Each structure stands twice: as structure tokens, then as C-alpha cells.
Amino acid sequence: MAAALAWLAAACLLFAAQVACEYGMVHVISETGSPRGKDYCILYNPQWAHLPHDLSKASLLQLRDWTTSTLCSPSDLPAKGFSNQIPLVTRGNCTFYDKVRLAQGSGAHGLLIVSKETLVPPGGNKTQYEEIGIPVALLSHKDMLDIFKSFGRAVRAALYAPHEPMLDYNMVIIFVMAVGTVALGGYWAGSRDVKKRYMKHKRDDGPEKQEDEAVDVTPVMTCVFVVMCCSMLVLLYYFYDHLVYVIIGIFCLASSTGLYSCLSPLVQRLPFGKCRVCDNSLPYFHKFPQVRMLLLAVFCVAVSVVWGVFRNEDQWAWILQDALGIAFCLYMLKTIRLPTFKDASAQACTLLLLVLFIYDVFFVFITPFLTKSGNSIMVEVATGPADSATHEKLPMVLKVPRLNTSPLALCDRPFSLLGFGDILVPGLLVAYCHRFDVQVQSSRVYFVACTIAYGIGLLVTFMALALMQRGQPALLYLVPCTLITSGALALWRRELGMFWTGSGFAVNTSLL
């Protein structure tokens, strides 16, 4: 107990010791050319000095290139100082306080420190914060080069920190896609499983042969799956540039399969293309597939290949990624089955939800205290490391570009993300609720309640994201919302025992 309290205290101290930082903007214009300017992202610490929120209230000062110096000693100062200027200096080995103290003493009205590494907040202590009255911020080396290439050496700059909306409108799109996928996938999975079990009850010789077999998740499979997830996440964190292409290849294959599975029921309703391929010895064609199904397979592979080739086209490739991702999630929800809650493979449902709940919280909230950079392993991998040489992003997320017009969109990630796991894990419970609805002939009350609970959990996730301004483990909110709602509803209807064991399959198919 004492050791646990010690760890908790250490974690709190580490959290409290983190340096406050915010994104801001440096607006640059040419002194000799066009008055049209450009904004660049900076990372600043408001404890040194606050920046105005409105560009019109920010002072437009001369930006002086002093990057040949680290500004670590008085000998690095120019003879005439930095009167009414904002000097640009390189990072060097001295503290931020050493730099800004020299700059302020020589008349500077701000300080921009150019860094080739990942931008880190310029920290100090309380005494140093009280002494300094000018803003200090970090600017990436790439942006510095772009400034002088675009505007020349004679430039003026203004530092400001515009307000950013707490939530972007793209959250509405993500909400609709996520809830719609969970609802549709849960309904489809439940209906398919109930039909299969009904046919088994109706026919003495067992169930009719299904084109796709469901996969029952056992506790052992759950443990193996979680261990694999943890291992893959850690490997991606350390070997991202090597493994990211493996994940992209897996996504292309899995998403094309999912798209085929989603579209095949629709294509089978078409009145044409029913003729079959002639007799042959090819691996797939020996089953004599219909021409229309063969054309569908080619189409699905083509869509996946187009995304793979143009995946970095930010203007439109995200639409294909989301479509393929939704198809993949629907396919997984239809294929993976959690039959009951308690016996045999039935413990898988509760076990899977709770273990992944802990997994999500650990890799988002706990790992920042274990990594040298202080970043969450989950967030770092999901968004792509800042120092990645490939600049590739993992595709296992729904992504929608930011829709707000704030200049800070340049600093923050240009896309909002929701991982597939945040859809699949609660979606499995929604699918079980639909199957149970048919079992007890309850007019889908469990299915609707669990779907609504998922939507509420997602809204709570968005609220936490807005309040904390950091990546959130969505399962922290989704798992309690869906599990508690389903269990409470079963308790209120006095069906908790049946709901827990999944017993009593009804032969009535009016709800199918």
C-alpha cells in the first residue's frame, strides 16, 4: 500500500512538474515587398510573458537574424543591441533563462529560438518568470528557412496567440460516422447470428452453411490479443519507420476484404452478372464465382490500391480512408462474436472490455511518465512521431480535417482522429445486446439503449478532449457508459441473469 501511494505521489509530482506551454503564431511581412504576410507556428510559455490574442494589438517589430549565435553569453550580443527587435537565435546548450535575460537586457521586445529538434516548451522557475517581461518562443528550423526564402532578410514580425475553438466542427462528422458504424455493425452482427441460430433450431441437421464463419472470442484469445496489441504498440513506438509500411499493407488487405463483405449483399441483388467463371484450375476460380462477384472483388482491391498510392493526399485521401475503415469495422463486427458473458467463451465480453479499458488508459495517461520525451506512446504512434523520417501516418483511424479557420490549425494536428478500437470494442457489446433483444423479444430495447450509451460516451470523450486539450483514451468513457447502461437496463427489467448468461434463445423471428 505504501509503495502504491509512493508511486501515486511521484506521478502527481511529475505531472505538476510539466512545463506549461501553448501554441502561438508569428506573423511575418516583408519590409520592402508586398504587405501580405504569413503566419508560422511557435511554441511559447505564457509564464514568461503573455501574448496578445488579437493580431491588431501585437507590435510589428523588426525580425533580426542572429542565428549564427546561441546567445549564451554577453559576447554573443551585437554591439548596438536588439533595441525594439525580435532576435532569432539558435538553441545551443545554455538555459532559456540565460538567453532571454541577455535579450531583454539589450532592448529586445521578444525572443525566437530556432530549433532543429522537436519543439519543447521553454521552461524556467518562478523567480526567473518574475524577472522576465518579454515573450520567448521556439520556432522550427524549417519555418525559419521558409521565412527568409519567402520574404528575404528584411522582415517584420508580430507575436500573438489567437483563441482556438474548444471543439472543431469535424467532431460532428466523426460522431455520426462512429455512432452510425456501431449501430449498423451491431444490428448486422446480431441479425446474422440470430438467423444462423434460428436455422439451427429449425433444422435437425444443424445450421445452414454460411459464407463467412463467425469467430467466437475466448478469454485465452482475449489475453493473446491484448499482449499482441501492447507488443505492437511498443514496437511501433521504437521502430515506427520500419513497421508503418507493414501496418499500411495489412490495412489495404483487410479493408478491401471488409469492403467486399459489405457490398456483396447489395451486388447479389443485382439482376445481371449471375453467370459463373468457366472450369479452371486457378486457386480462387475453382469455386466458379459469379462474374459480378469477381468484378466486385476487383473493384474493392482497386479502391484499396488507389488509397495506398495516394494516401498522403490530405485534400481527399482521408475520405477513402474513412470509407475503407468503416467497411473494415463493419466486417470485424460481423465476424467477431461475443456469445455470452459468463460461461466458457462467455467471459470474453467483460474481460475484453475491461482489459482494453485498462490498456487504453495506461498507454495514454501513464506512459508519458515512462518515456524520455514525456509524450504518450498511444498518441505518439497514432499521430506519427514528429521525428519520423517517413512522415507516414497509421491508417487504423477515422480522420476528418479540421474545419475551423483559426490560424492555430497550422500548429495543431490538421486532422481529428478516432481509433478503430474505439468503435470495435463497444460495438461488440452493442451486437450482443441486439442478439439478446431477439432472445427475450424486447423490441430492441437493449440494442437502442447501448447504442445511445455509446453516443453519450463519445460526447463525454469530446468534452474531456476540449477541457484537457490532450489526447483522450476514449474507452475510458465508452466502456463504463455501455456496460453500466446495459447492466442497469437488464437489472431494471429483471433480466440480469439471462443477460449475463445469454440463455434462452427464442425462436420468434419477428425482430429479424
Short mmCIF file of C-alpha atoms in Angstrom, two decimals:
data_model
loop_
_atom_site.label_atom_id
_atom_site.label_comp_id
_atom_site.label_asym_id
_atom_site.label_seq_id
_atom_site.Cartn_x
_atom_site.Cartn_y
_atom_site.Cartn_z
CA MET A 1 0.00 0.00 0.00
CA ALA A 2 2.80 2.38 0.90
CA ALA A 3 4.61 1.60 -2.32
CA ALA A 4 1.44 2.29 -4.31
CA LEU A 5 1.00 5.64 -2.57
CA ALA A 6 4.63 6.48 -3.26
CA TRP A 7 4.15 5.76 -6.96
CA LEU A 8 0.99 7.85 -6.98
CA ALA A 9 2.78 10.74 -5.30
CA ALA A 10 5.66 10.50 -7.74
CA ALA A 11 3.23 10.52 -10.67
CA CYS A 12 1.50 13.61 -9.27
CA LEU A 13 4.84 15.36 -8.84
CA LEU A 14 5.87 14.51 -12.37
CA PHE A 15 2.56 15.82 -13.66
CA ALA A 16 2.90 19.02 -11.67
CA ALA A 17 6.46 19.49 -12.90
CA GLN A 18 5.44 19.59 -16.53
CA VAL A 19 6.11 22.96 -18.14
CA ALA A 20 3.10 24.99 -19.19
CA CYS A 21 3.14 25.61 -22.91
CA GLU A 22 0.83 26.95 -25.57
CA TYR A 23 0.87 27.35 -29.30
CA GLY A 24 1.06 30.82 -30.75
CA MET A 25 1.74 32.49 -34.08
CA VAL A 26 4.42 34.72 -35.53
CA HIS A 27 3.01 36.88 -38.33
CA VAL A 28 5.74 37.83 -40.81
CA ILE A 29 5.69 40.52 -43.52
CA SER A 30 8.40 41.92 -45.79
CA GLU A 31 9.76 45.42 -45.08
CA THR A 32 10.27 46.10 -48.76
CA GLY A 33 7.80 43.97 -50.69
CA SER A 34 4.10 43.15 -50.52
CA PRO A 35 2.25 43.93 -47.28
CA ARG A 36 0.70 40.48 -47.46
CA GLY A 37 2.09 38.36 -44.65
CA LYS A 38 2.16 34.76 -43.49
CA ASP A 39 1.67 33.02 -40.15
CA TYR A 40 4.06 30.49 -38.66
CA CYS A 41 3.60 28.29 -35.63
CA ILE A 42 5.54 28.91 -32.42
CA LEU A 43 5.57 27.18 -29.04
CA TYR A 44 5.75 29.56 -26.10
CA ASN A 45 5.47 29.51 -22.33
CA PRO A 46 2.90 32.08 -21.06
CA GLN A 47 4.68 32.16 -17.70
CA TRP A 48 7.45 34.24 -19.25
CA ALA A 49 5.08 36.77 -20.79
CA HIS A 50 1.59 36.62 -22.28
CA LEU A 51 0.94 37.24 -25.95
CA PRO A 52 -2.00 39.32 -27.22
CA HIS A 53 -4.89 37.31 -28.65
CA ASP A 54 -5.56 39.76 -31.48
CA LEU A 55 -3.01 40.38 -34.24
CA SER A 56 -4.08 44.04 -34.44
CA LYS A 57 -2.89 44.52 -30.84
CA ALA A 58 0.51 42.92 -31.42
CA SER A 59 3.56 45.13 -32.12
CA LEU A 60 5.10 44.67 -35.57
CA LEU A 61 8.85 44.67 -34.92
CA GLN A 62 11.98 44.01 -36.94
CA LEU A 63 12.92 40.33 -37.00
CA ARG A 64 16.69 40.12 -36.75
CA ASP A 65 18.55 37.04 -37.92
CA TRP A 66 21.11 36.29 -35.22
CA THR A 67 21.16 32.52 -35.79
CA THR A 68 24.95 32.48 -36.08
CA SER A 69 24.90 32.93 -32.30
CA THR A 70 23.43 30.87 -29.46
CA LEU A 71 23.12 33.97 -27.25
CA CYS A 72 24.56 32.18 -24.24
CA SER A 73 27.00 34.87 -23.08
CA PRO A 74 27.32 38.70 -23.27
CA SER A 75 29.93 38.30 -26.00
CA ASP A 76 27.19 36.95 -28.28
CA LEU A 77 25.31 40.27 -28.19
CA PRO A 78 25.61 42.71 -31.12
CA ALA A 79 27.38 45.99 -30.47
CA LYS A 80 24.19 48.06 -30.73
CA GLY A 81 21.96 45.52 -29.01
CA PHE A 82 18.46 44.44 -30.07
CA SER A 83 16.58 47.66 -29.47
CA ASN A 84 12.90 47.22 -30.49
CA GLN A 85 13.73 44.00 -32.30
CA ILE A 86 12.86 40.31 -32.09
CA PRO A 87 16.12 38.37 -32.47
CA LEU A 88 16.30 34.89 -33.96
CA VAL A 89 18.93 32.74 -32.19
CA THR A 90 19.85 29.05 -32.24
CA ARG A 91 19.15 26.68 -29.37
CA GLY A 92 22.63 25.98 -28.03
CA ASN A 93 23.44 24.40 -24.65
CA CYS A 94 22.53 27.20 -22.23
CA THR A 95 19.20 27.62 -20.49
CA PHE A 96 16.25 29.54 -21.88
CA TYR A 97 16.62 31.96 -19.00
CA ASP A 98 20.21 32.79 -19.97
CA LYS A 99 19.10 33.66 -23.48
CA VAL A 100 16.03 35.71 -22.69
CA ARG A 101 17.80 37.60 -19.88
CA LEU A 102 20.51 38.73 -22.30
CA ALA A 103 17.97 39.58 -25.00
CA GLN A 104 15.82 41.63 -22.61
CA GLY A 105 18.86 43.45 -21.26
CA SER A 106 19.88 44.50 -24.76
CA GLY A 107 16.48 46.01 -25.56
CA ALA A 108 14.72 43.12 -27.35
CA HIS A 109 10.92 43.00 -27.22
CA GLY A 110 10.77 39.26 -27.77
CA LEU A 111 12.96 36.25 -28.48
CA LEU A 112 12.56 33.46 -31.02
CA ILE A 113 14.73 30.39 -30.53
CA VAL A 114 15.24 28.28 -33.65
CA SER A 115 15.32 24.53 -33.07
CA LYS A 116 16.04 21.66 -35.45
CA GLU A 117 14.68 19.19 -32.91
CA THR A 118 11.13 18.62 -31.70
CA LEU A 119 9.83 21.83 -30.16
CA VAL A 120 9.86 21.71 -26.35
CA PRO A 121 8.35 24.37 -24.07
CA PRO A 122 10.87 26.99 -22.88
CA GLY A 123 10.86 26.41 -19.13
CA GLY A 124 12.21 28.23 -16.10
CA ASN A 125 11.39 28.75 -12.43
CA LYS A 126 9.12 31.19 -10.58
CA THR A 127 11.90 33.71 -9.82
CA GLN A 128 13.01 33.74 -13.45
CA TYR A 129 9.43 34.18 -14.67
CA GLU A 130 9.00 37.22 -12.43
CA GLU A 131 12.23 38.80 -13.72
CA ILE A 132 11.48 38.45 -17.43
CA GLY A 133 8.92 40.66 -19.16
CA ILE A 134 9.31 39.73 -22.84
CA PRO A 135 7.88 36.68 -24.62
CA VAL A 136 10.15 33.80 -25.55
CA ALA A 137 9.12 31.11 -28.03
CA LEU A 138 10.50 28.30 -30.15
CA LEU A 139 10.34 28.30 -33.96
CA SER A 140 11.16 25.29 -36.12
CA HIS A 141 14.25 25.50 -38.32
CA LYS A 142 12.14 24.61 -41.36
CA ASP A 143 9.86 27.59 -40.76
CA MET A 144 12.84 29.91 -40.33
CA LEU A 145 14.20 28.86 -43.71
CA ASP A 146 10.78 29.41 -45.29
CA ILE A 147 10.55 32.92 -43.78
CA PHE A 148 13.79 34.10 -45.33
CA LYS A 149 13.11 32.32 -48.60
CA SER A 150 9.65 33.87 -48.94
CA PHE A 151 10.29 37.37 -47.56
CA GLY A 152 14.04 37.94 -47.73
CA ARG A 153 16.19 39.12 -44.84
CA ALA A 154 14.41 42.44 -44.21
CA VAL A 155 11.23 41.31 -42.42
CA ARG A 156 8.98 42.39 -39.59
CA ALA A 157 7.16 40.07 -37.22
CA ALA A 158 4.40 40.18 -34.64
CA LEU A 159 3.87 37.56 -31.93
CA TYR A 160 0.30 36.71 -30.93
CA ALA A 161 -1.78 33.81 -29.61
CA PRO A 162 -5.27 33.71 -31.18
CA HIS A 163 -8.15 31.98 -29.45
CA GLU A 164 -8.95 28.50 -30.68
CA PRO A 165 -12.43 26.94 -30.51
CA MET A 166 -12.69 24.29 -27.80
CA LEU A 167 -14.16 21.83 -30.29
CA ASP A 168 -13.95 21.68 -34.05
CA TYR A 169 -17.00 21.10 -36.24
CA ASN A 170 -15.34 17.99 -37.62
CA MET A 171 -16.25 16.28 -34.34
CA VAL A 172 -19.84 16.18 -35.60
CA ILE A 173 -18.73 14.21 -38.67
CA ILE A 174 -16.66 11.82 -36.55
CA PHE A 175 -19.58 11.38 -34.15
CA VAL A 176 -22.01 10.50 -36.95
CA MET A 177 -19.55 8.07 -38.57
CA ALA A 178 -18.67 6.33 -35.29
CA VAL A 179 -22.22 6.01 -33.92
CA GLY A 180 -23.55 5.02 -37.34
CA THR A 181 -20.89 2.32 -37.72
CA VAL A 182 -21.53 0.93 -34.24
CA ALA A 183 -25.31 0.91 -34.79
CA LEU A 184 -25.16 -0.63 -38.26
CA GLY A 185 -22.44 -3.13 -37.35
CA GLY A 186 -24.19 -4.16 -34.15
CA TYR A 187 -27.51 -4.61 -35.93
CA TRP A 188 -25.94 -6.55 -38.79
CA ALA A 189 -23.91 -8.81 -36.50
CA GLY A 190 -26.85 -9.52 -34.22
CA SER A 191 -29.28 -10.25 -37.07
CA ARG A 192 -26.83 -12.54 -38.81
CA ASP A 193 -26.07 -14.53 -35.68
CA VAL A 194 -29.73 -14.86 -34.71
CA LYS A 195 -30.66 -16.07 -38.20
CA LYS A 196 -27.95 -18.67 -38.01
CA ARG A 197 -29.11 -19.90 -34.61
CA TYR A 198 -32.75 -19.89 -35.72
CA MET A 199 -31.93 -22.09 -38.70
CA LYS A 200 -30.07 -24.44 -36.36
CA HIS A 201 -33.16 -24.67 -34.18
CA LYS A 202 -35.43 -25.19 -37.18
CA ARG A 203 -33.35 -27.84 -38.93
CA ASP A 204 -32.43 -31.08 -37.23
CA ASP A 205 -29.29 -31.43 -39.33
CA GLY A 206 -27.71 -28.25 -37.97
CA PRO A 207 -27.25 -24.75 -39.33
CA GLU A 208 -27.18 -23.89 -42.98
CA LYS A 209 -23.76 -23.35 -44.39
CA GLN A 210 -22.70 -19.75 -44.13
CA GLU A 211 -20.38 -17.97 -46.50
CA ASP A 212 -18.48 -16.37 -43.61
CA GLU A 213 -17.96 -18.15 -40.30
CA ALA A 214 -18.13 -16.14 -37.08
CA VAL A 215 -15.15 -16.17 -34.72
CA ASP A 216 -16.00 -16.74 -31.06
CA VAL A 217 -13.61 -14.83 -28.79
CA THR A 218 -12.41 -16.83 -25.78
CA PRO A 219 -10.60 -15.49 -22.67
CA VAL A 220 -7.35 -17.01 -23.95
CA MET A 221 -7.81 -15.27 -27.30
CA THR A 222 -8.51 -12.03 -25.44
CA CYS A 223 -5.29 -12.25 -23.42
CA VAL A 224 -3.24 -13.14 -26.50
CA PHE A 225 -4.84 -10.28 -28.43
CA VAL A 226 -4.07 -7.71 -25.71
CA VAL A 227 -0.46 -8.92 -25.39
CA MET A 228 -0.09 -8.61 -29.17
CA CYS A 229 -1.57 -5.09 -29.08
CA CYS A 230 0.84 -4.00 -26.35
CA SER A 231 3.82 -5.53 -28.13
CA MET A 232 2.90 -3.99 -31.48
CA LEU A 233 2.35 -0.57 -29.92
CA VAL A 234 5.73 -0.61 -28.20
CA LEU A 235 7.46 -1.89 -31.34
CA LEU A 236 5.81 0.86 -33.38
CA TYR A 237 6.98 3.43 -30.85
CA TYR A 238 10.62 2.37 -31.23
CA PHE A 239 10.65 1.16 -34.86
CA TYR A 240 7.91 3.28 -36.39
CA ASP A 241 9.61 4.00 -39.71
CA HIS A 242 10.13 0.29 -40.38
CA LEU A 243 6.77 -1.10 -39.25
CA VAL A 244 4.43 1.60 -40.51
CA TYR A 245 4.51 0.16 -44.03
CA VAL A 246 3.62 -3.29 -42.68
CA ILE A 247 0.53 -1.77 -40.99
CA ILE A 248 -0.39 0.09 -44.19
CA GLY A 249 -0.17 -3.18 -46.16
CA ILE A 250 -2.32 -5.02 -43.61
CA PHE A 251 -4.89 -2.21 -43.73
CA CYS A 252 -5.09 -2.36 -47.53
CA LEU A 253 -5.70 -6.11 -47.45
CA ALA A 254 -8.16 -6.06 -44.53
CA SER A 255 -10.10 -3.02 -45.74
CA SER A 256 -10.56 -4.43 -49.25
CA THR A 257 -11.89 -7.63 -47.67
CA GLY A 258 -14.22 -5.61 -45.47
CA LEU A 259 -15.46 -3.54 -48.39
CA TYR A 260 -16.18 -6.72 -50.36
CA SER A 261 -18.09 -8.16 -47.39
CA CYS A 262 -20.20 -5.01 -47.04
CA LEU A 263 -21.02 -4.63 -50.73
CA SER A 264 -21.57 -8.27 -51.64
CA PRO A 265 -25.15 -8.44 -50.24
CA LEU A 266 -26.05 -5.46 -52.41
CA VAL A 267 -24.35 -6.81 -55.52
CA GLN A 268 -26.08 -10.16 -55.10
CA ARG A 269 -29.41 -8.38 -55.50
CA LEU A 270 -28.46 -7.13 -58.97
CA PRO A 271 -30.35 -8.90 -61.77
CA PHE A 272 -27.32 -9.29 -64.02
CA GLY A 273 -23.84 -10.82 -63.88
CA LYS A 274 -25.06 -14.15 -62.48
CA CYS A 275 -23.07 -16.26 -64.94
CA ARG A 276 -20.13 -18.09 -63.44
CA VAL A 277 -16.49 -18.42 -64.40
CA CYS A 278 -15.68 -21.45 -66.56
CA ASP A 279 -13.96 -24.56 -65.22
CA ASN A 280 -10.27 -23.92 -64.43
CA SER A 281 -7.50 -24.83 -62.01
CA LEU A 282 -6.74 -21.40 -60.56
CA PRO A 283 -6.72 -21.16 -56.72
CA TYR A 284 -9.82 -18.95 -56.32
CA PHE A 285 -11.63 -19.57 -59.59
CA HIS A 286 -12.08 -23.29 -58.97
CA LYS A 287 -15.13 -22.30 -56.88
CA PHE A 288 -16.73 -20.92 -60.07
CA PRO A 289 -17.52 -17.44 -58.70
CA GLN A 290 -20.16 -15.30 -60.36
CA VAL A 291 -18.86 -12.64 -62.73
CA ARG A 292 -20.48 -9.85 -60.73
CA MET A 293 -18.76 -11.03 -57.54
CA LEU A 294 -15.46 -11.23 -59.38
CA LEU A 295 -15.90 -7.66 -60.65
CA LEU A 296 -16.77 -6.57 -57.11
CA ALA A 297 -13.54 -8.11 -55.79
CA VAL A 298 -11.53 -6.27 -58.47
CA PHE A 299 -13.29 -3.01 -57.57
CA CYS A 300 -12.57 -3.41 -53.83
CA VAL A 301 -8.91 -4.17 -54.45
CA ALA A 302 -8.68 -1.19 -56.82
CA VAL A 303 -10.16 1.18 -54.21
CA SER A 304 -7.67 -0.07 -51.63
CA VAL A 305 -4.75 0.30 -54.06
CA VAL A 306 -5.81 3.85 -55.01
CA TRP A 307 -5.83 4.80 -51.34
CA GLY A 308 -2.43 3.13 -50.82
CA VAL A 309 -0.88 5.10 -53.68
CA PHE A 310 -2.42 8.47 -52.83
CA ARG A 311 -2.72 8.06 -49.03
CA ASN A 312 -0.74 11.25 -48.32
CA GLU A 313 -3.03 13.48 -50.39
CA ASP A 314 -4.58 15.34 -47.46
CA GLN A 315 -7.28 17.03 -49.54
CA TRP A 316 -9.24 13.87 -50.42
CA ALA A 317 -7.45 10.66 -49.41
CA TRP A 318 -8.99 10.85 -45.93
CA ILE A 319 -12.42 10.21 -47.50
CA LEU A 320 -11.23 6.92 -48.96
CA GLN A 321 -9.50 6.00 -45.70
CA ASP A 322 -12.68 6.62 -43.70
CA ALA A 323 -14.81 4.63 -46.17
CA LEU A 324 -12.39 1.70 -46.08
CA GLY A 325 -12.10 2.00 -42.31
CA ILE A 326 -15.86 1.89 -41.79
CA ALA A 327 -16.11 -1.14 -44.08
CA PHE A 328 -13.34 -2.84 -42.11
CA CYS A 329 -15.10 -2.13 -38.78
CA LEU A 330 -18.42 -3.45 -40.09
CA TYR A 331 -16.70 -6.59 -41.32
CA MET A 332 -15.00 -7.15 -37.97
CA LEU A 333 -18.23 -6.57 -36.03
CA LYS A 334 -19.97 -9.12 -38.25
CA THR A 335 -17.17 -11.68 -37.94
CA ILE A 336 -16.07 -11.43 -34.29
CA ARG A 337 -18.67 -12.68 -31.85
CA LEU A 338 -19.02 -12.47 -28.07
CA PRO A 339 -21.78 -15.02 -27.47
CA THR A 340 -22.44 -14.63 -23.74
CA PHE A 341 -20.95 -13.01 -20.68
CA LYS A 342 -20.11 -15.73 -18.24
CA ASP A 343 -19.59 -19.37 -19.18
CA ALA A 344 -16.95 -20.98 -21.40
CA SER A 345 -16.04 -18.37 -24.02
CA ALA A 346 -18.68 -16.11 -22.47
CA GLN A 347 -16.24 -14.40 -20.10
CA ALA A 348 -14.65 -12.90 -23.21
CA CYS A 349 -17.06 -9.95 -23.36
CA THR A 350 -16.47 -8.47 -19.93
CA LEU A 351 -12.83 -9.48 -19.98
CA LEU A 352 -12.19 -7.92 -23.38
CA LEU A 353 -13.91 -4.64 -22.50
CA LEU A 354 -12.19 -4.24 -19.13
CA VAL A 355 -8.72 -5.31 -20.26
CA LEU A 356 -8.78 -2.98 -23.27
CA PHE A 357 -10.13 -0.26 -20.98
CA ILE A 358 -7.01 -0.61 -18.80
CA TYR A 359 -4.79 -0.90 -21.89
CA ASP A 360 -6.15 2.35 -23.34
CA VAL A 361 -5.80 4.31 -20.09
CA PHE A 362 -2.27 3.01 -19.45
CA PHE A 363 -0.87 3.87 -22.87
CA VAL A 364 -2.44 7.34 -22.94
CA PHE A 365 -2.14 8.59 -19.34
CA ILE A 366 0.63 6.52 -17.72
CA THR A 367 3.25 6.18 -20.47
CA PRO A 368 4.05 9.94 -20.55
CA PHE A 369 5.73 9.38 -17.17
CA LEU A 370 7.80 6.49 -18.58
CA THR A 371 9.09 7.99 -21.84
CA LYS A 372 12.03 10.37 -22.14
CA SER A 373 10.06 12.80 -24.28
CA GLY A 374 7.13 12.88 -21.86
CA ASN A 375 4.72 12.00 -24.68
CA SER A 376 2.02 9.35 -24.61
CA ILE A 377 3.00 6.24 -26.55
CA MET A 378 -0.56 5.85 -27.83
CA VAL A 379 -0.85 9.44 -29.06
CA GLU A 380 2.69 9.43 -30.47
CA VAL A 381 2.06 6.29 -32.52
CA ALA A 382 -1.47 7.25 -33.62
CA THR A 383 -0.42 10.68 -34.89
CA GLY A 384 3.04 9.68 -36.11
CA PRO A 385 6.29 10.64 -34.35
CA ALA A 386 7.42 14.19 -35.04
CA ASP A 387 10.92 12.96 -35.89
CA SER A 388 9.75 10.25 -38.28
CA ALA A 389 11.82 10.16 -41.47
CA THR A 390 8.92 8.75 -43.49
CA HIS A 391 6.22 11.19 -42.27
CA GLU A 392 3.74 8.34 -42.72
CA LYS A 393 0.63 8.03 -40.55
CA LEU A 394 -1.04 4.88 -39.30
CA PRO A 395 -4.30 4.26 -41.19
CA MET A 396 -6.17 2.46 -38.38
CA VAL A 397 -8.17 5.58 -37.52
CA LEU A 398 -11.10 7.60 -38.77
CA LYS A 399 -9.77 11.03 -39.67
CA VAL A 400 -11.51 14.26 -40.63
CA PRO A 401 -9.68 17.55 -41.38
CA ARG A 402 -10.21 20.46 -39.05
CA LEU A 403 -12.92 22.81 -40.19
CA ASN A 404 -12.21 25.86 -38.02
CA THR A 405 -10.46 28.88 -39.54
CA SER A 406 -8.16 29.61 -36.59
CA PRO A 407 -4.51 30.20 -37.56
CA LEU A 408 -3.57 27.74 -34.81
CA ALA A 409 -4.69 24.96 -37.15
CA LEU A 410 -1.14 25.30 -38.53
CA CYS A 411 0.30 24.28 -35.16
CA ASP A 412 -2.02 21.54 -34.05
CA ARG A 413 -2.69 18.35 -35.92
CA PRO A 414 -4.64 19.13 -39.12
CA PHE A 415 -6.92 16.11 -38.55
CA SER A 416 -9.08 14.88 -35.69
CA LEU A 417 -8.75 11.15 -35.13
CA LEU A 418 -10.76 8.28 -33.65
CA GLY A 419 -9.18 4.84 -33.48
CA PHE A 420 -10.91 1.75 -34.83
CA GLY A 421 -10.68 0.14 -31.40
CA ASP A 422 -12.98 2.84 -30.02
CA ILE A 423 -15.61 1.60 -32.48
CA LEU A 424 -14.99 -2.14 -32.46
CA VAL A 425 -14.74 -2.81 -28.71
CA PRO A 426 -18.04 -1.15 -27.69
CA GLY A 427 -19.58 -2.34 -30.97
CA LEU A 428 -19.15 -5.96 -29.89
CA LEU A 429 -21.30 -5.24 -26.84
CA VAL A 430 -23.90 -3.49 -29.00
CA ALA A 431 -24.04 -6.59 -31.23
CA TYR A 432 -24.56 -8.82 -28.19
CA CYS A 433 -27.37 -6.55 -26.99
CA HIS A 434 -29.13 -6.95 -30.33
CA ARG A 435 -28.89 -10.74 -30.13
CA PHE A 436 -30.26 -10.65 -26.59
CA ASP A 437 -33.15 -8.43 -27.71
CA VAL A 438 -34.28 -11.14 -30.07
CA GLN A 439 -33.81 -13.78 -27.38
CA VAL A 440 -36.20 -12.05 -24.98
CA GLN A 441 -38.36 -10.42 -27.70
CA SER A 442 -37.81 -6.93 -26.24
CA SER A 443 -38.25 -4.79 -29.39
CA ARG A 444 -34.51 -3.97 -29.49
CA VAL A 445 -34.58 -2.01 -26.24
CA TYR A 446 -31.10 -3.25 -25.25
CA PHE A 447 -29.68 -2.52 -28.69
CA VAL A 448 -31.07 1.02 -28.76
CA ALA A 449 -30.06 1.76 -25.17
CA CYS A 450 -26.49 0.52 -25.70
CA THR A 451 -26.15 2.48 -28.95
CA ILE A 452 -27.38 5.67 -27.24
CA ALA A 453 -24.99 5.00 -24.35
CA TYR A 454 -22.14 4.72 -26.86
CA GLY A 455 -23.11 8.09 -28.34
CA ILE A 456 -23.20 9.67 -24.87
CA GLY A 457 -19.81 8.17 -24.05
CA LEU A 458 -18.40 9.61 -27.25
CA LEU A 459 -19.78 13.06 -26.37
CA VAL A 460 -18.17 12.80 -22.94
CA THR A 461 -14.89 11.92 -24.68
CA PHE A 462 -15.14 15.04 -26.83
CA MET A 463 -15.88 17.18 -23.75
CA ALA A 464 -12.84 15.75 -21.95
CA LEU A 465 -10.72 16.41 -25.03
CA ALA A 466 -11.86 20.04 -25.10
CA LEU A 467 -11.32 20.59 -21.38
CA MET A 468 -7.95 18.86 -21.07
CA GLN A 469 -6.61 19.79 -24.52
CA ARG A 470 -4.78 16.48 -24.82
CA GLY A 471 -5.41 13.08 -26.38
CA GLN A 472 -8.02 11.03 -24.52
CA PRO A 473 -8.40 7.25 -24.12
CA ALA A 474 -11.93 7.03 -25.49
CA LEU A 475 -12.53 3.62 -23.91
CA LEU A 476 -12.20 5.31 -20.51
CA TYR A 477 -15.62 6.81 -21.17
CA LEU A 478 -17.14 4.38 -23.68
CA VAL A 479 -16.71 1.16 -21.70
CA PRO A 480 -18.40 2.39 -18.48
CA CYS A 481 -21.22 4.08 -20.43
CA THR A 482 -22.10 0.97 -22.44
CA LEU A 483 -21.51 -1.65 -19.75
CA ILE A 484 -23.30 0.21 -16.96
CA THR A 485 -26.24 1.13 -19.20
CA SER A 486 -26.71 -2.44 -20.45
CA GLY A 487 -26.39 -3.94 -16.98
CA ALA A 488 -28.68 -1.37 -15.38
CA LEU A 489 -31.33 -1.91 -18.03
CA ALA A 490 -31.19 -5.68 -17.52
CA LEU A 491 -31.46 -5.20 -13.75
CA TRP A 492 -34.44 -2.86 -14.13
CA ARG A 493 -36.19 -5.34 -16.44
CA ARG A 494 -35.34 -8.22 -14.04
CA GLU A 495 -33.42 -10.00 -16.79
CA LEU A 496 -29.92 -9.63 -15.42
CA GLY A 497 -29.43 -13.38 -15.03
CA MET A 498 -30.42 -14.08 -18.61
CA PHE A 499 -28.43 -11.10 -19.85
CA TRP A 500 -25.33 -12.30 -18.01
CA THR A 501 -25.52 -15.89 -19.26
CA GLY A 502 -27.14 -15.22 -22.65
CA SER A 503 -29.53 -18.12 -22.15
CA GLY A 504 -32.99 -18.69 -23.56
CA PHE A 505 -32.78 -18.31 -27.33
CA ALA A 506 -36.21 -17.50 -28.70
CA VAL A 507 -37.41 -18.96 -31.96
CA ASN A 508 -39.59 -15.94 -32.75
CA THR A 509 -38.01 -14.09 -35.67
CA SER A 510 -40.33 -11.12 -35.94
CA LEU A 511 -37.46 -8.82 -34.95
CA LEU A 512 -35.06 -10.02 -37.60
#
